[in-house]
CSV table of C-alpha atoms in Angstrom, one decimal:
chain,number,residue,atom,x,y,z
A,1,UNK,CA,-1.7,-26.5,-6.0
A,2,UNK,CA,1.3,-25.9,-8.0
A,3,UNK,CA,4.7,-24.4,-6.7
A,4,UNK,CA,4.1,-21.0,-8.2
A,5,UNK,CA,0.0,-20.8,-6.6
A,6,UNK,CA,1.7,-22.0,-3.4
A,7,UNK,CA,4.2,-19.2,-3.3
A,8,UNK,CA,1.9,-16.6,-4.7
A,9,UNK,CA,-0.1,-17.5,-1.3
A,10,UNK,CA,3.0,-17.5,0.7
A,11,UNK,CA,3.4,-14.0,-0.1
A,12,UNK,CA,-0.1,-13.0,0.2
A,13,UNK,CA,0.2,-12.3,-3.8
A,14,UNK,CA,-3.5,-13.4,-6.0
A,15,UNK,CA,-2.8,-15.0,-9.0
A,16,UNK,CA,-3.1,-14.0,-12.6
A,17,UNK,CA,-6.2,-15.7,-12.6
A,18,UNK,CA,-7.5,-14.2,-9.3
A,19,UNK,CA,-6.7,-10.5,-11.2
A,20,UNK,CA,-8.5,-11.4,-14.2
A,21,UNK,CA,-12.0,-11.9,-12.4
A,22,UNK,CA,-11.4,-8.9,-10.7
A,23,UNK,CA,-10.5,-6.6,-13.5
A,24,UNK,CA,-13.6,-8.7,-15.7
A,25,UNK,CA,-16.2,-7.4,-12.4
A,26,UNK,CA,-14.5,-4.1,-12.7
A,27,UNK,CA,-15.1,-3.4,-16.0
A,28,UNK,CA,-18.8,-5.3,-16.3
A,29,UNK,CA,-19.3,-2.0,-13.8
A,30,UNK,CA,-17.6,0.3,-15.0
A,31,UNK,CA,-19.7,-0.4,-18.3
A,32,UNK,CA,-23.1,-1.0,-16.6
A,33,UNK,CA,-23.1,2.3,-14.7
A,34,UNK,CA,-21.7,4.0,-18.0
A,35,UNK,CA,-19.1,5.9,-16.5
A,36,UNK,CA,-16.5,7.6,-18.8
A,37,UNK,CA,-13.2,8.6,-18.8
A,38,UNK,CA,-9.6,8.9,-20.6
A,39,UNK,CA,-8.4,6.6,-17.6
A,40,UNK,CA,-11.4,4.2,-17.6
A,41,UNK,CA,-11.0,3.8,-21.3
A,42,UNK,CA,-7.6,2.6,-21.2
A,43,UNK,CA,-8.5,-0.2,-18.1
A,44,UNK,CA,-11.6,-1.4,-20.2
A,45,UNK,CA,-9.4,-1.9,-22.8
A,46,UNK,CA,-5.9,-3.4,-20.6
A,47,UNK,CA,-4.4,-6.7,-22.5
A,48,UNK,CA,-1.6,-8.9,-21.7
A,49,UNK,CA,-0.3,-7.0,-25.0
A,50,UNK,CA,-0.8,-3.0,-24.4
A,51,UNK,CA,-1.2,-3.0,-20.6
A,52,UNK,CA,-3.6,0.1,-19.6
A,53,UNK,CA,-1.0,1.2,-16.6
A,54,UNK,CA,-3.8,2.4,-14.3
A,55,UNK,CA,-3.5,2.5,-10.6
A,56,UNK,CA,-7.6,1.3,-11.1
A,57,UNK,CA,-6.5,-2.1,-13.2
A,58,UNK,CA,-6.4,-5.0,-10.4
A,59,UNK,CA,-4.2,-6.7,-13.6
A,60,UNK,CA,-1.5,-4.0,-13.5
A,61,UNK,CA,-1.1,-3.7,-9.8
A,62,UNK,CA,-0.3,-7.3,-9.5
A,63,UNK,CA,2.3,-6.9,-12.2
A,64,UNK,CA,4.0,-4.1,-10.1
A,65,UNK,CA,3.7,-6.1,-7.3
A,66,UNK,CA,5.5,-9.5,-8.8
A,67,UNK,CA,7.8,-6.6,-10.1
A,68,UNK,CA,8.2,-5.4,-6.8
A,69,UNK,CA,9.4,-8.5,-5.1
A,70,UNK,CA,11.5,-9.5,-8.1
A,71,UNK,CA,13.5,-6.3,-7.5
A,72,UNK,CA,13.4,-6.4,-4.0
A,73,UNK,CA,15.3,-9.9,-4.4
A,74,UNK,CA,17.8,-8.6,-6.9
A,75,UNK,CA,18.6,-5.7,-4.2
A,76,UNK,CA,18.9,-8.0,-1.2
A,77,UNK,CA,16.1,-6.6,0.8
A,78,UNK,CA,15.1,-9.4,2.0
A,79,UNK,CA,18.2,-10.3,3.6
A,80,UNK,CA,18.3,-7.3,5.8
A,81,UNK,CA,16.8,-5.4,8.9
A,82,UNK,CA,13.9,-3.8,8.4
A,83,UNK,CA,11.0,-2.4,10.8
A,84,UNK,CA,7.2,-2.4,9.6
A,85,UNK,CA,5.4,1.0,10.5
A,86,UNK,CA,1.6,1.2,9.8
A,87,UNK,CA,0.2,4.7,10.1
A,88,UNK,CA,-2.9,6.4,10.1
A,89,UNK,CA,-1.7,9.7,10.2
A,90,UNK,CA,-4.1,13.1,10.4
A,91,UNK,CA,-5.4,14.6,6.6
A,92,UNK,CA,-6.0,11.3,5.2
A,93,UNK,CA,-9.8,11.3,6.1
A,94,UNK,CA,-11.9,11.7,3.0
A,95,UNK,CA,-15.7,11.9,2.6
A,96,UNK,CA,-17.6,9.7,0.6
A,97,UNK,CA,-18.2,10.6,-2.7
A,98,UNK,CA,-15.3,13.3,-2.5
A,99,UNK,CA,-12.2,11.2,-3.9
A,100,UNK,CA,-12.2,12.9,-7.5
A,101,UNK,CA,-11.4,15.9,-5.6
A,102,UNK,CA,-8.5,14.2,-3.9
A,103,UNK,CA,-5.2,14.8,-5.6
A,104,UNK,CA,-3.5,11.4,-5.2
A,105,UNK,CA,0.1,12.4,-6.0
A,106,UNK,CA,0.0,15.4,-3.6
A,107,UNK,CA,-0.9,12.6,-1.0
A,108,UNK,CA,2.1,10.6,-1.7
A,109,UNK,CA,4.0,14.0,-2.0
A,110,UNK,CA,3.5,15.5,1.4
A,111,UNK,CA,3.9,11.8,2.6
A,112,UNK,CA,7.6,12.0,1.0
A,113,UNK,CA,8.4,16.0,1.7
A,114,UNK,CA,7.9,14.8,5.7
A,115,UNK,CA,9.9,12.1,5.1
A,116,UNK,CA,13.0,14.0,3.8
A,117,UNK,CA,12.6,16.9,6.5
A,118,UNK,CA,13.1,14.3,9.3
A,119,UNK,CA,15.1,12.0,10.6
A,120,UNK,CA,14.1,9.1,8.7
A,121,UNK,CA,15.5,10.9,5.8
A,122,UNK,CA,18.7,8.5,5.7
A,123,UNK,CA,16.8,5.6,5.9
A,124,UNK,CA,15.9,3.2,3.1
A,125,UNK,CA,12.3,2.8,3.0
A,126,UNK,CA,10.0,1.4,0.4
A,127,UNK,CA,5.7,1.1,1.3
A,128,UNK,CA,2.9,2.1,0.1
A,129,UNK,CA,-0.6,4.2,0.3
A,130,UNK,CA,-4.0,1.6,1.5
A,131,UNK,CA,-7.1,2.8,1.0
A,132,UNK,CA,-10.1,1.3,3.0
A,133,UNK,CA,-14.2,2.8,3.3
A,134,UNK,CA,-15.0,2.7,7.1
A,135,UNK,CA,-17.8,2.5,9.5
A,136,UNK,CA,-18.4,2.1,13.2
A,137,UNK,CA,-21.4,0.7,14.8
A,138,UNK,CA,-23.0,0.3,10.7
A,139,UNK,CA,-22.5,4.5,10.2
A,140,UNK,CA,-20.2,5.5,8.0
A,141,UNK,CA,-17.3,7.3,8.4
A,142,UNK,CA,-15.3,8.0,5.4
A,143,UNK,CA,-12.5,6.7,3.3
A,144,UNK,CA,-9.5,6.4,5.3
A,145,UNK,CA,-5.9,6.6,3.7
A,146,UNK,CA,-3.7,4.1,5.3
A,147,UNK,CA,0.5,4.2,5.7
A,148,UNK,CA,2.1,0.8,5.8
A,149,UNK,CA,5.9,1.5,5.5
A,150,UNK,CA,9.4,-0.8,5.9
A,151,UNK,CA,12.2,1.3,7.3
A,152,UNK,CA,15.9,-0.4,6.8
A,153,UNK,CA,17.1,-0.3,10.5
A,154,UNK,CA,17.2,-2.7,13.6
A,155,UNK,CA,16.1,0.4,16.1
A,156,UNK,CA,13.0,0.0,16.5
A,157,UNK,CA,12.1,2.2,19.3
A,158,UNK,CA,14.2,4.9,17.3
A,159,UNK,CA,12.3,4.7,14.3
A,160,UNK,CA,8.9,4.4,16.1
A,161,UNK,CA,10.3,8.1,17.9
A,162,UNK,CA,11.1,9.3,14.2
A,163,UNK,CA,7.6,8.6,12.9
A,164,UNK,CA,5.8,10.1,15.9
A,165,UNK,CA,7.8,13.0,15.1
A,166,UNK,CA,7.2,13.1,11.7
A,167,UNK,CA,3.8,12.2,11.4
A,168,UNK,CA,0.6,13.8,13.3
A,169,UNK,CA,-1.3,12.0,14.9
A,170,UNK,CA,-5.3,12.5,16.4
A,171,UNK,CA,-8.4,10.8,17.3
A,172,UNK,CA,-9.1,9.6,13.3
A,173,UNK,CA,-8.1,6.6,14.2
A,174,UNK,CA,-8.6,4.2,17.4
A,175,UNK,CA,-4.8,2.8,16.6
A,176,UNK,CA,-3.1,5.4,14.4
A,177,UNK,CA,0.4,3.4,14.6
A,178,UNK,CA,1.5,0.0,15.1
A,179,UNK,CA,5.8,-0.3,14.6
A,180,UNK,CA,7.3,-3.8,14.8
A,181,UNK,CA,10.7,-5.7,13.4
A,182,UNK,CA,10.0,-7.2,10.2
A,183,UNK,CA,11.0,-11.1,11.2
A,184,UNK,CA,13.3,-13.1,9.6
A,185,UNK,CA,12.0,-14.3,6.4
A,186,UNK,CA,8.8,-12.5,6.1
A,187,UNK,CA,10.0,-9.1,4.9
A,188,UNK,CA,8.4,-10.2,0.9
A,189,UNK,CA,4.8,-10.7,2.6
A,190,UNK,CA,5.3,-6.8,4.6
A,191,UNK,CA,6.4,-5.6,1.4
A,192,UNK,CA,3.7,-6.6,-1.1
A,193,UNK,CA,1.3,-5.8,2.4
A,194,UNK,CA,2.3,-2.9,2.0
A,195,UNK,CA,1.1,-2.3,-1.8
A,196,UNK,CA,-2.2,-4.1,-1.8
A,197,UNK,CA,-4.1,-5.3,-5.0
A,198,UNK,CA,-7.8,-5.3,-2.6
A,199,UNK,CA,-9.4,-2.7,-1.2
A,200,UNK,CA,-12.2,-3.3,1.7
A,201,UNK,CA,-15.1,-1.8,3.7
A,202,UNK,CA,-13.6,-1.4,7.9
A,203,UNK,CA,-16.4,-2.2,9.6
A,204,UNK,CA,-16.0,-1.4,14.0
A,205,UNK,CA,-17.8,-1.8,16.4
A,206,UNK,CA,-16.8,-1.3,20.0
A,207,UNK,CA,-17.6,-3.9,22.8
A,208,UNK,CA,-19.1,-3.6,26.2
A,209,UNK,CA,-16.1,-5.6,27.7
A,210,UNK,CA,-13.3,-2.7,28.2
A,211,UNK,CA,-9.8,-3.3,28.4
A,212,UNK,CA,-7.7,-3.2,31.6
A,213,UNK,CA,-7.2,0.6,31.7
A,214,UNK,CA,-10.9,1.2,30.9
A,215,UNK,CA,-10.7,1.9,27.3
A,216,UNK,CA,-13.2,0.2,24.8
A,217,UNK,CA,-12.3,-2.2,23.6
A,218,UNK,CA,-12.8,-2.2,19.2
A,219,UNK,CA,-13.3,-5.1,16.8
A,220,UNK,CA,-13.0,-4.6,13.5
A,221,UNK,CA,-13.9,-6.8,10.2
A,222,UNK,CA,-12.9,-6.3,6.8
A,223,UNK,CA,-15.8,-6.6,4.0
A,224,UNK,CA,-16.1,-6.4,0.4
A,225,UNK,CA,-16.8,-2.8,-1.1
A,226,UNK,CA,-20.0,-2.2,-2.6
A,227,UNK,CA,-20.4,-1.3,-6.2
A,228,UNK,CA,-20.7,2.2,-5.3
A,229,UNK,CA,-17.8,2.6,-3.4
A,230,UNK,CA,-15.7,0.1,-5.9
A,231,UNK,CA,-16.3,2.5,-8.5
A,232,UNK,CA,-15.8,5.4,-6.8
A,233,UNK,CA,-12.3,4.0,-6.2
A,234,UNK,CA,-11.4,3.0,-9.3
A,235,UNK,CA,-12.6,6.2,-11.2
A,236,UNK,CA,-10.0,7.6,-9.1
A,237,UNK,CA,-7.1,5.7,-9.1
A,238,UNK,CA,-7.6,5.6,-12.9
A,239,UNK,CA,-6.2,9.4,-13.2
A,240,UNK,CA,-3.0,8.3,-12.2
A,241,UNK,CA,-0.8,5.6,-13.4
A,242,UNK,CA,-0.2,2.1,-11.4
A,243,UNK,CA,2.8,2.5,-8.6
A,244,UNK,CA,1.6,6.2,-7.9
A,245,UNK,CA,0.8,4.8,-4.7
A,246,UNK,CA,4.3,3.6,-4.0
A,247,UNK,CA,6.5,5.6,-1.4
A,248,UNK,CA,10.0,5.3,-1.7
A,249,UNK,CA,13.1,6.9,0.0
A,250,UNK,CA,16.6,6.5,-1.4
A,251,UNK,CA,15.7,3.8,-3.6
A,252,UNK,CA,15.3,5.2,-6.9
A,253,UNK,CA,12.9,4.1,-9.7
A,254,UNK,CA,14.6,3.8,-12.8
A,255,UNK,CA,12.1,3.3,-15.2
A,256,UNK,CA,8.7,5.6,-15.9
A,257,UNK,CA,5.1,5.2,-14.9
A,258,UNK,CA,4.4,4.6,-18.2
A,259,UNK,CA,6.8,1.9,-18.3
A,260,UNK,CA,5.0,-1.6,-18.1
A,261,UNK,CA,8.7,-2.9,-16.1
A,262,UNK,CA,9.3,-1.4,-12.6
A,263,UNK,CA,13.4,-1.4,-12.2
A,264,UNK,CA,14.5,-0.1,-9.1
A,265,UNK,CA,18.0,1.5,-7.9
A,266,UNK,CA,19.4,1.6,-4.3
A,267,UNK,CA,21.1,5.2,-3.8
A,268,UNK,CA,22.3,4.8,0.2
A,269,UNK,CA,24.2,1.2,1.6
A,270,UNK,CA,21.7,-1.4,3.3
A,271,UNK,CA,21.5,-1.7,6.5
A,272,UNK,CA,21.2,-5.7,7.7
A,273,UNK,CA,21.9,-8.6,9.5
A,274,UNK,CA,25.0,-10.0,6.1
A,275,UNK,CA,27.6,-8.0,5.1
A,276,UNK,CA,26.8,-9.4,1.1
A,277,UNK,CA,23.6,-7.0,1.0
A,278,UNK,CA,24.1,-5.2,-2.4
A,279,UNK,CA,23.9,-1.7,-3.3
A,280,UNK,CA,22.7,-0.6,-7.0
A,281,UNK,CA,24.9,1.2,-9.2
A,282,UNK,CA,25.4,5.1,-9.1
């Protein structure tokens, strides 16, 4: 395995290679089942040369993604405190067959106007949107809409109190959040967690043994999509342009969705554990 494959893996990254098959199964679909659109048109037709820019194309993602850590780098991230948050918050249940009624960037919109009405609003933070089809006990549920998000502080039970705040939380979900500190040198493996190039099927199940304050206790294992529900997916992320999944605060994207580059631009001071951290220009 070379040095680049072996760090790709480090970082829980595919390779180019890996993308490729995916985007080639996409599109042998996405033909097959004759589907049409201005957004599928572009991804059947995505080159090394003139990119399609889809959140649908498995190619473009992981080029945001090797962006993403590339910039991350350049800005020092890596080098400071962060905490991981995943979420499951309430409103982000969808019904099967119901996406192309789901307005993606409103999502990430209300996800971001609760951000800057709270607490959390000084904080650096950088994550992303998940998407997974669930089931329990082989019936299905819906498609569930996932947080995973990396807050610039070393409070952890302060941030945790922010989210709870921020967030709403109900019975969706049998662990709506999970908060932890980001260790030391794993903070590029959160981050392109956080943004993921696969999407899977959550199948629970819950098991006669109960924990220790009575509860059931719930397994859950991760399985490919079906056809179906892959293109069901990717007809919808292909309305909207690859990082519209992305959740930011104060660190600006400088460059477009249509851009093929993703250049980003801290706007507050990092918070971290070395007083070289950089902050971008103004």
């Amino acid at each position: 395995m070379t040095y680049q494959r072996s760090l790709e893996k480090l970082l829980g990254m595919e390779t180019a290679e890996e993308a490729e098959t995916s985007w080639n199964l996409l599109c042998k679909r996405v033909r097959k089942a004759g589907l049409e659109s201005s957004g599928l048109a572009k991804l059947l037709k995505c080159s090394n040369w003139t990119p399609c820019l889809t959140e649908a194309c498995p190619k473009c993602r992981r080029r945001l993604r090797v962006n993403l850590v590339g910039e991350s780098c350049r800005l020092d991230l890596p080098n400071a405190s962060f905490i991981r948050a995943s979420l499951v918050p309430d409103g982000m249940t969808w019904a099967p067959g119901t996406l192309g009624e789901v307005y993606l960037t409103r999502v990430i919109q209300n996800v971001r106007k609760r951000i800057e009405r709270s607490d959390l609003a000084d904080k650096i933070i950088v994550g992303g949107l998940d998407v997974s089809h669930n089931s329990l006990a082989n019936i299905v549920k819906a498609w569930q809409g996932q947080l995973y998000l990396l807050v610039n502080s070393d409070d952890k039970r302060r941030v945790e109190k922010e989210i709870r705040v921020t967030f709403e939380f109900g019975s969706s979900a049998h662990r709506p959040i999970s908060v932890a500190s980001v260790k030391d040198g794993d903070f590029l493996k959160c981050l392109t967690y956080s943004y993921k190039n696969e999407f899977y099927q959550r199948s629970s199940y819950l098991e006669k043994r109960l924990k220790k304050d009575g509860t059931p206790r719930m397994r859950t294992s991760p399985q490919a999509l079906s056809v179906a529900q892959s293109l069901e997916l990717a007809t919808w992320f292909a309305d909207y342009a690859v990082g519209s999944r992305l959740i930011l605060r104060n660190i600006k994207r400088v460059t477009p969705p249509q851009s093929p580059k993703l250049i980003l631009q801290l706007k507050k001071p990092i918070v971290g554990k070395r007083s070289a951290c950089r902050q971008g220009d103004d």
